Short mmCIF file of C-alpha atoms in Angstrom, two decimals:
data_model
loop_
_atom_site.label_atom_id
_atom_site.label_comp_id
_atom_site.label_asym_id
_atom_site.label_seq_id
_atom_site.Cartn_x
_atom_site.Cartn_y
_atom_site.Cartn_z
CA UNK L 1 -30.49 -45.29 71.79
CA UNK L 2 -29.10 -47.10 75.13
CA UNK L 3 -28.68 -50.08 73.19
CA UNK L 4 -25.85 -48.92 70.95
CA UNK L 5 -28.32 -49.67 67.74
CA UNK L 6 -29.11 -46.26 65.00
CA UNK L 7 -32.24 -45.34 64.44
CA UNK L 8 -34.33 -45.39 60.96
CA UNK L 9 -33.27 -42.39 59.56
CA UNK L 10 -35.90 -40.83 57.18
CA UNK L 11 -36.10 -37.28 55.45
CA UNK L 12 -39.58 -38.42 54.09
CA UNK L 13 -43.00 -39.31 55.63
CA UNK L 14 -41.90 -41.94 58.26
CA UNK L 15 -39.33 -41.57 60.88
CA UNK L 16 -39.20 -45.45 62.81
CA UNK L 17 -36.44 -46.51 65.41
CA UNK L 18 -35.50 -50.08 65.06
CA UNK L 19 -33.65 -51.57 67.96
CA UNK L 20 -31.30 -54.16 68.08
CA UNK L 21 -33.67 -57.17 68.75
CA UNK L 22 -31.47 -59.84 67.57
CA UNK L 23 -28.36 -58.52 67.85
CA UNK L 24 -26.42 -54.91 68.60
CA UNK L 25 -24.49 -55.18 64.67
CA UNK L 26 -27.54 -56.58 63.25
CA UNK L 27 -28.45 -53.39 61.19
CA UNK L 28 -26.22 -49.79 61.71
CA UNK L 29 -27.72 -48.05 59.40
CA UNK L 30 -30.80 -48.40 57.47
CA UNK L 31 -32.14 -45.57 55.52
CA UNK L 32 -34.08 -44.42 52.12
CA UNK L 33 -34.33 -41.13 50.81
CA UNK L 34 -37.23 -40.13 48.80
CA UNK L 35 -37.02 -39.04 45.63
CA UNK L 36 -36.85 -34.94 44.74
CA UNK L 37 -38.17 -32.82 41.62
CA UNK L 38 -35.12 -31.56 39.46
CA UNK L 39 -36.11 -28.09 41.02
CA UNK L 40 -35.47 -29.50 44.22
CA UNK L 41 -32.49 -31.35 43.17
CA UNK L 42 -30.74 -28.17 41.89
CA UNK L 43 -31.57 -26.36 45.14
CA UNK L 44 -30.67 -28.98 47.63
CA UNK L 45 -27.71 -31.45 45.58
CA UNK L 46 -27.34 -34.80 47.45
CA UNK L 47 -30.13 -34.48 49.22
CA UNK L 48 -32.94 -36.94 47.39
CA UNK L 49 -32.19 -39.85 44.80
CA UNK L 50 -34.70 -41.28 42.69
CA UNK L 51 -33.43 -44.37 43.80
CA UNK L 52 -34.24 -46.55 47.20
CA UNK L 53 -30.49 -46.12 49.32
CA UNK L 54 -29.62 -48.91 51.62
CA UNK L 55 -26.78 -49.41 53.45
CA UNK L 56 -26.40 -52.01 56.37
CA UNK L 57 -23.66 -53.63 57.81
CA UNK L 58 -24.38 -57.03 59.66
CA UNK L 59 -22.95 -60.20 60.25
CA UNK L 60 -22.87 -62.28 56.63
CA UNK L 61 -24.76 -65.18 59.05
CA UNK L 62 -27.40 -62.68 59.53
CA UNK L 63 -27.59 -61.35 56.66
CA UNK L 64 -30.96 -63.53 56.10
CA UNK L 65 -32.13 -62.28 59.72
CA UNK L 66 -31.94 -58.50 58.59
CA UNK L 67 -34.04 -59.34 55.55
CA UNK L 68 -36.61 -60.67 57.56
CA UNK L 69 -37.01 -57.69 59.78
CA UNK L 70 -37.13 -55.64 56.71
CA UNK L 71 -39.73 -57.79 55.19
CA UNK L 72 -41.96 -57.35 58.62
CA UNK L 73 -41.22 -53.78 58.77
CA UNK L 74 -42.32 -52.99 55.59
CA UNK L 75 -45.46 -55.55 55.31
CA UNK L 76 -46.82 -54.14 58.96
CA UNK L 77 -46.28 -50.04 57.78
CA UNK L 78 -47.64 -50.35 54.43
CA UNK L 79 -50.05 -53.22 54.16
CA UNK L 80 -51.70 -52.82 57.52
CA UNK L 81 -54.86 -51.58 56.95
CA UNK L 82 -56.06 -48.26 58.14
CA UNK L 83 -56.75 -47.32 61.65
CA UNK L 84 -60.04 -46.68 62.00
CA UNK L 85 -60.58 -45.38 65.95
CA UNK L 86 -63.90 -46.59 67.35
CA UNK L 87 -65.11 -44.90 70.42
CA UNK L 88 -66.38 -47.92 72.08
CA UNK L 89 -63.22 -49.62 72.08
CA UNK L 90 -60.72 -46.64 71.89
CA UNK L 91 -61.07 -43.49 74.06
CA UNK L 92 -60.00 -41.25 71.18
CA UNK L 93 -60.49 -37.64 71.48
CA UNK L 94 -62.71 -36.34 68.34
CA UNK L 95 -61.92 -33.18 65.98
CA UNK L 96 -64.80 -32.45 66.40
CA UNK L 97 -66.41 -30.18 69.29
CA UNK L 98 -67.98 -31.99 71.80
CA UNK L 99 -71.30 -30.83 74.18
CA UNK L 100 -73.87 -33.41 75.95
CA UNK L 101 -75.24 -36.02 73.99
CA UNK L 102 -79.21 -34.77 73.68
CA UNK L 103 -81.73 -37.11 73.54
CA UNK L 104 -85.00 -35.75 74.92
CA UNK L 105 -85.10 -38.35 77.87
CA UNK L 106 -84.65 -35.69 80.75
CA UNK L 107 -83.02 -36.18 83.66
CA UNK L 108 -84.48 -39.01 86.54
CA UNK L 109 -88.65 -37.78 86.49
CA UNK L 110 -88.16 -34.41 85.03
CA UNK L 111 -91.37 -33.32 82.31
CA UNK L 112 -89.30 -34.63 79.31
CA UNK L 113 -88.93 -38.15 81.51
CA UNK L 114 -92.71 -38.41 82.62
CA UNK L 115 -93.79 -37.86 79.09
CA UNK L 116 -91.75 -40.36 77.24
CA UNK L 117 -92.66 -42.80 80.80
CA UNK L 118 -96.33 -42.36 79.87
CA UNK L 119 -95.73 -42.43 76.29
CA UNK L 120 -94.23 -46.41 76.64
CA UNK L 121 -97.08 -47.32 78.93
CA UNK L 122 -99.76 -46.13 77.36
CA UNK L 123 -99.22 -47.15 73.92
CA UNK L 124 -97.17 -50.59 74.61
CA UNK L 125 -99.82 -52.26 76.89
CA UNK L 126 -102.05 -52.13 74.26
CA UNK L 127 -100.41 -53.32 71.36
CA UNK L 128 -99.02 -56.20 73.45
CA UNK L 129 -102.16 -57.66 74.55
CA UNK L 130 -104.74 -56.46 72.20
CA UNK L 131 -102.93 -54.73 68.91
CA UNK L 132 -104.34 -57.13 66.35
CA UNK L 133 -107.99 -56.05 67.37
CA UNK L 134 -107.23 -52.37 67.42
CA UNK L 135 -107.24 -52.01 63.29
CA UNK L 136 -107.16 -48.40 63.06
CA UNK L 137 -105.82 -47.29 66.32
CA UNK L 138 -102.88 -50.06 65.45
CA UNK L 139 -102.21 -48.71 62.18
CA UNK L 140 -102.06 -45.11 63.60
CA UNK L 141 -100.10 -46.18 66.12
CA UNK L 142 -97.43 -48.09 63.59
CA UNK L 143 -97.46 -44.91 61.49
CA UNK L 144 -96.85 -42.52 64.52
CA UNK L 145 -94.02 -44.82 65.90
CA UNK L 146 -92.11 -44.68 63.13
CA UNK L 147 -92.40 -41.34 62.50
CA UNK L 148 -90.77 -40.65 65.85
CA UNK L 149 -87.95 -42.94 65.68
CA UNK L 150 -87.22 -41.47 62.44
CA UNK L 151 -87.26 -38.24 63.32
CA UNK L 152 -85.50 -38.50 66.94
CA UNK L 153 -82.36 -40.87 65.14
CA UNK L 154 -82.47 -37.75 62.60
CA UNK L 155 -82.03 -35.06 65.00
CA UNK L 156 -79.68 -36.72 67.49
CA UNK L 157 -77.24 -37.37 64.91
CA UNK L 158 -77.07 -33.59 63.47
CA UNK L 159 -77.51 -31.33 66.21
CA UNK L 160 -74.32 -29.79 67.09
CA UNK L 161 -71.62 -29.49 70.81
CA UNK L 162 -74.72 -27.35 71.78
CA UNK L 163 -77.56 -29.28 71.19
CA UNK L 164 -81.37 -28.41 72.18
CA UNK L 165 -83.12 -28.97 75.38
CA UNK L 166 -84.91 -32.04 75.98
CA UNK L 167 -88.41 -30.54 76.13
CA UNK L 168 -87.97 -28.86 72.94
CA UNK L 169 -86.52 -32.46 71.51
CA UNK L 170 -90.00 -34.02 72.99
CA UNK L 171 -92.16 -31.46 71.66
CA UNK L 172 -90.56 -31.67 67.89
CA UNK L 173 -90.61 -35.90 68.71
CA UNK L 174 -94.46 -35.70 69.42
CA UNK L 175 -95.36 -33.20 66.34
CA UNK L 176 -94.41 -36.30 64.65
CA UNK L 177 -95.65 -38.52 65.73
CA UNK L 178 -99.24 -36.79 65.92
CA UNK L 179 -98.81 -36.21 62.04
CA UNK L 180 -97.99 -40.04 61.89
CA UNK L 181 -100.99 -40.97 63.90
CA UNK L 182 -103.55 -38.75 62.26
CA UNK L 183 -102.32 -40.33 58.42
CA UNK L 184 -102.56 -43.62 60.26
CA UNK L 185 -106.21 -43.40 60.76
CA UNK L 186 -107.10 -42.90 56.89
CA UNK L 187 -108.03 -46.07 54.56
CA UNK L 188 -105.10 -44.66 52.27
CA UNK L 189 -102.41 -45.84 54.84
CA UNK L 190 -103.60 -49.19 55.72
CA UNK L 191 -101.00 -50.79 53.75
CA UNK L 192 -98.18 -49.29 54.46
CA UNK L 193 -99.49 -49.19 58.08
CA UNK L 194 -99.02 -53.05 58.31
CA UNK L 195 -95.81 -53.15 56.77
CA UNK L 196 -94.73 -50.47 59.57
CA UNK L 197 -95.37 -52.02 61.99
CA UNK L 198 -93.98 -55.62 60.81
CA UNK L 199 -90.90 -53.88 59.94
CA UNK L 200 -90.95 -52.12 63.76
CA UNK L 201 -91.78 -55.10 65.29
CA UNK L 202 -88.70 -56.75 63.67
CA UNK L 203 -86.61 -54.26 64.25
CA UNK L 204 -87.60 -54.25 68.20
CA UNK L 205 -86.98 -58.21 68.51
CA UNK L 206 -83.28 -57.56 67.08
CA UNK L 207 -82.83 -54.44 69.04
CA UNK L 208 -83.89 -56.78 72.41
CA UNK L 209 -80.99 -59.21 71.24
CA UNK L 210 -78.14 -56.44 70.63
CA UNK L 211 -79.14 -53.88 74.25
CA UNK L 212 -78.53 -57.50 76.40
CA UNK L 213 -75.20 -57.24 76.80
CA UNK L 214 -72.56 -54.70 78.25
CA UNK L 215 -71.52 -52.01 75.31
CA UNK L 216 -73.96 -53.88 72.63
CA UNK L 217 -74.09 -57.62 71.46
CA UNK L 218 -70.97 -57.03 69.06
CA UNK L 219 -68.63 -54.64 70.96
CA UNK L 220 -65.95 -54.29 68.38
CA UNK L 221 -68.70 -53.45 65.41
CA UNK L 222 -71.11 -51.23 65.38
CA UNK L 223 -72.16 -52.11 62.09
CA UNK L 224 -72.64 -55.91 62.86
CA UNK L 225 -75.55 -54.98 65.30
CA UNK L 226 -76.96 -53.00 63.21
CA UNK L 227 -76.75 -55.50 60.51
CA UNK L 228 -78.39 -57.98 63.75
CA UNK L 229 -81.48 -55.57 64.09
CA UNK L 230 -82.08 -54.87 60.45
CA UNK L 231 -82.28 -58.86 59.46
CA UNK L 232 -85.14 -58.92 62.44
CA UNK L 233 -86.33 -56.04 60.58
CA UNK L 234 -86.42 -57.64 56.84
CA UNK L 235 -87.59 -61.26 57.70
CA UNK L 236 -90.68 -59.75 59.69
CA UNK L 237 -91.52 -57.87 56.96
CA UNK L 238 -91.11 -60.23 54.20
CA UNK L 239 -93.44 -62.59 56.68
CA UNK L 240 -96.55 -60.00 56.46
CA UNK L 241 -96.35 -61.11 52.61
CA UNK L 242 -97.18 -65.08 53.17
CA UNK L 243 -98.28 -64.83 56.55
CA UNK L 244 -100.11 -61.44 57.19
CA UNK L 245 -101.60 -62.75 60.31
CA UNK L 246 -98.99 -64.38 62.09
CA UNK L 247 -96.53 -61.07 61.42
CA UNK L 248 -99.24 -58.44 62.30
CA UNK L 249 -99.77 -60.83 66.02
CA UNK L 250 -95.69 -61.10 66.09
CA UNK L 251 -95.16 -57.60 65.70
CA UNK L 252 -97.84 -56.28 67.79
CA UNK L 253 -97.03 -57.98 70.41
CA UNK L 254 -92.91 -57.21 69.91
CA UNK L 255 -93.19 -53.43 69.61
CA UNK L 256 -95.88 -53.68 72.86
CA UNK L 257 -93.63 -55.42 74.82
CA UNK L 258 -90.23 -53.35 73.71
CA UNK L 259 -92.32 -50.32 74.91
CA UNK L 260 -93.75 -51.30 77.92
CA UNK L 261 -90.38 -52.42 79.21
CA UNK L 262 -88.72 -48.88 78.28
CA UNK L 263 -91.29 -47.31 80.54
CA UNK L 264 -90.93 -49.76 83.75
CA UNK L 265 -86.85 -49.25 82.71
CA UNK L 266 -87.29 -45.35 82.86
CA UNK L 267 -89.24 -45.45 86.61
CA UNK L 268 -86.51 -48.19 87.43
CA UNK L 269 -83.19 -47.23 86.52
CA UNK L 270 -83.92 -43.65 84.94
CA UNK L 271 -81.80 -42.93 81.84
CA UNK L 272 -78.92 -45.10 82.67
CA UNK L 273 -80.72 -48.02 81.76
CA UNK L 274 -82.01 -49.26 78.02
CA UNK L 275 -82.77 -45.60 77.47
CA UNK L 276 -78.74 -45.13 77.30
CA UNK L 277 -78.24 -48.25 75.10
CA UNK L 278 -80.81 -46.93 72.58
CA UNK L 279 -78.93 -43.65 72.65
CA UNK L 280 -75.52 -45.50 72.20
CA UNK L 281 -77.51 -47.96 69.25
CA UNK L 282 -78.73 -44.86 67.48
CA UNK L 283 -76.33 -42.27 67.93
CA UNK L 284 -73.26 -41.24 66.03
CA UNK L 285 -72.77 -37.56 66.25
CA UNK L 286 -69.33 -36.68 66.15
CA UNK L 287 -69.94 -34.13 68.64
CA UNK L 288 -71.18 -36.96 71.52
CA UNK L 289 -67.91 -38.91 71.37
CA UNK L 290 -66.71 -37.85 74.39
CA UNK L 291 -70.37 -38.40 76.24
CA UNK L 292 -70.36 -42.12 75.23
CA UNK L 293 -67.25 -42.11 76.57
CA UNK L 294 -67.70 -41.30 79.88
CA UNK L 295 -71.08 -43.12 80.09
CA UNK L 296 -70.78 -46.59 78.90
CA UNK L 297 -73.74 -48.89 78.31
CA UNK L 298 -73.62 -51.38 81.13
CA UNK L 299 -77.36 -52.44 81.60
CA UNK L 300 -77.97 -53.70 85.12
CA UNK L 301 -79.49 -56.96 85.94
CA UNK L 302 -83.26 -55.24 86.70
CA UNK L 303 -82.88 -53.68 83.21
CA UNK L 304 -81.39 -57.50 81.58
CA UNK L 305 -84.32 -59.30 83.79
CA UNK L 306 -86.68 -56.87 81.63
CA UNK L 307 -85.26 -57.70 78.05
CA UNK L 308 -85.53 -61.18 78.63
CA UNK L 309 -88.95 -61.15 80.03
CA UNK L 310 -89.67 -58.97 76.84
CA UNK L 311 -88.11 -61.66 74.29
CA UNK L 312 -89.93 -64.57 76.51
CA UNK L 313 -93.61 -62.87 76.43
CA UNK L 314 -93.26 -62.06 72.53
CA UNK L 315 -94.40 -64.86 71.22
CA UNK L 316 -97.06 -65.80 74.51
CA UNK L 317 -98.71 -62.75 73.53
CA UNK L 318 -98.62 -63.25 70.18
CA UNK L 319 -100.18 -66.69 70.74
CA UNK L 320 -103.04 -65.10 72.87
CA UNK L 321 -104.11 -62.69 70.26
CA UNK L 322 -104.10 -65.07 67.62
CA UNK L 323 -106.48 -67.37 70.05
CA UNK L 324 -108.15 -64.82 71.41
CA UNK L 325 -109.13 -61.96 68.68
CA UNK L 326 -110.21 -64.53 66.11
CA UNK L 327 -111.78 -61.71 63.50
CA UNK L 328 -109.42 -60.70 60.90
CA UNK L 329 -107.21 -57.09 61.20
CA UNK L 330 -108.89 -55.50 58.79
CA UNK L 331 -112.42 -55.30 59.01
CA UNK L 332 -114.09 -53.83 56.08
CA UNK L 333 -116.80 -55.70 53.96
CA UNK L 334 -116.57 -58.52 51.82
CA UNK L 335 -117.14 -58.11 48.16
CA UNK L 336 -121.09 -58.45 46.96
CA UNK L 337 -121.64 -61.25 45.21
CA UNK L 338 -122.11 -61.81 41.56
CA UNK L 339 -125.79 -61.71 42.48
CA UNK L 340 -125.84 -58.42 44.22
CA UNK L 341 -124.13 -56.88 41.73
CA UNK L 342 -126.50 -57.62 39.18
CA UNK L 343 -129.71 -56.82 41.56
CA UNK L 344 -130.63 -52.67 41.33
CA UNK L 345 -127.27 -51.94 39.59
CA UNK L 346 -127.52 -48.43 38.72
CA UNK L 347 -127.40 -46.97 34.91
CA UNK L 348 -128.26 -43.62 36.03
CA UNK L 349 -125.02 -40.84 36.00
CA UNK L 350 -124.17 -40.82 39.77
CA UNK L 351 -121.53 -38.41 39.33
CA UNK L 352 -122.65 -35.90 41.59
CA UNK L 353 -122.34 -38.67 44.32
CA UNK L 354 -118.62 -39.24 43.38
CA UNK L 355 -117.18 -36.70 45.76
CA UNK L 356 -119.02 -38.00 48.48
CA UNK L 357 -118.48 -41.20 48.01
CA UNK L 358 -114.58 -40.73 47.38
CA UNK L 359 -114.48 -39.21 50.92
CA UNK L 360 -116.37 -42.19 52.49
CA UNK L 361 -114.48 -44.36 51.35
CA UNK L 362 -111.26 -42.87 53.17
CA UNK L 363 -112.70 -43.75 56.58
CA UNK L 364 -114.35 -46.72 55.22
CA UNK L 365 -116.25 -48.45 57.80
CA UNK L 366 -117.22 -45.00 59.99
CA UNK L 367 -120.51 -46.16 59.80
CA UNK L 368 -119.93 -49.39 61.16
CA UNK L 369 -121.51 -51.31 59.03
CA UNK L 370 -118.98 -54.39 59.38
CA UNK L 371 -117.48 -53.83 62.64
CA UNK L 372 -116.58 -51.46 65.14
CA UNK L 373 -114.03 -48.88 66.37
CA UNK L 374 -112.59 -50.49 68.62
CA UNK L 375 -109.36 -51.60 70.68
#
């Protein structure tokens, strides 16, 4: 080195040069050599030692000094912990083959971009201003949206460099979804219907929070905003247990307004906008490292004007519903009384009715007895 000072010779794992910081004699020569099999001994004699070789030569006033620098050099190799690259903070190349990151959002108003634009519209308007009176069409809806997001997080993050084309993407997103919306619309569901869409409406208010800011909420984690969206996600849900009507109006109106602000984002800013921060939210395919990369989230103010409107008109429109739709979610028929029960009760075998009345009672209500079909 220019400095005069030796370099830490290694015939191991780590080769390290250590200049003279404090002074030019401070250390001459530090160096270990690993330890050898007998095999290897008898091959290559001198070479290894079972024991750790030292030699230095420094001032005896500095002798303190070169123990220090040993202590940091060994605490900061060994008992750092391990680098783990993150490609929002690090522009690391992956191992892994890299292609464009698919998504099924198109490109500015191609078919694949119209779609999901109508999509948004269509079925966010409605669940933000009237989803607590829509019953079924809300709990087909709640099945058919999560169906989708499960499905599009599960392909996005296992297709390969090559990927498939966004249509095709749609088209498998939507066969989802449809399935989703037709087991929505059965008595069977409406259960786990309502706890879909608390969960989703949860899980919309967190993702609101974390897609404000540039790269995320939490740039250095990604794991933190997940953790962020998936507490929304939890406490919503755990409020359709003691408060079924206040989470149902809550998340209604949450997933509404998350959706109708994706589809004014897509005619605004195309794909660059929250469409890209869902992407970089959701996806973690090795092979769309280098994508991310070169396309940063960096919402615009249009698109940050539009999440904040979104987290302001949550809980307005959940207040309207509740006000407004006074008739509870579900509407099927209160239990006969005790005195209806004992009127005509039937002691004849019915079993040839069972069948029918099995498969009545999975559209209960069809016949509108106690309400109607509406939205």
């Amino acid at each position: 080195m220019e400095d005069g000072s030796a370099p830490l010779e290694t015939e191991g794992k780590y080769s390290v040069a250590i200049s003279g910081l404090y002074d030019p004699m401070l250390l001459r020569r530090l160096s270990f050599k690993p330890s050898l099999s007998p095999a290897a001994e008898r091959s290559h004699p001198g070479q290894g030692s079972p024991s750790f070789l030292m030699t230095a030569v420094v001032r005896p006033t500095h002798l303190w000094l070169g123990s220090v620098v040993l202590f940091q050099f060994i605490t900061f190799t060994l008992a750092a912990p391990p680098f783990i690259p993150h490609r929002r903070t690090n522009p690391i190349v992956s191992h892994s083959p890299n292609g464009p990151g698919t998504d099924g959002s198109g490109s500015v108003f191609s078919l694949p971009a119209v779609i999901w634009i109508i999509f948004s519209l269509v079925i966010g308007l409605p669940l933000a201003v009237s989803g607590i009176r829509g019953w079924r069409c809300t709990t087909a809806a709640s099945i058919a949206l999560g169906s989708m997001v499960c499905s599009w997080a599960g392909i996005i993050n296992s297709v390969n460099e090559v990927g498939i084309s966004d249509i095709l993407l749609t088209f498998i997103v939507l066969v989802f979804g449809l399935l989703g919306l037709v087991i929505g619309l059965f008595e069977f569901s409406r259960v786990a219907s309502m706890a879909v869409i608390s969960i989703m409406g949860g899980l919309a208010l967190g993702m609101k929070v974390v897609l404000v800011k540039k790269d995320l909420l939490i740039t250095s984690s990604f794991i933190l905003n997940w953790i962020i969206v998936v507490v929304f996600g939890v406490g919503m849900g755990l409020m359709l247990i003691w408060r079924p009507r206040a989470a149902m109006v809550i998340s209604c109106a949450s997933v509404g307004t998350f959706l109708s602000v994706l589809g004014i984002d897509l005619l605004l800013n195309k794909q660059s906008g929250l469409s890209l921060g869902l992407r970089h939210l959701f996806d973690q395919n090795d092979n769309h490292f280098a994508y991310f990369i070169d396309n940063p989230y960096d919402p615009n103010l249009t698109t940050r004007i539009l999440q904040f409107v979104s987290i302001g008109l949550t809980p307005i429109l959940a207040l309207a519903q509740h006000l407004i739709f006074k008739e509870p979610f579900v509407r099927k028929p209160p239990p006969p009384s005790d005195d209806e029960l004992c009127l005509n009760y039937p002691t004849e075998d019915n079993s040839a009715n069972r069948a029918t009345s099995f498969l009545s009672g999975i559209w209960d209500g069809t016949r509108f007895r106690a309400g109607r079909f509406s939205l």
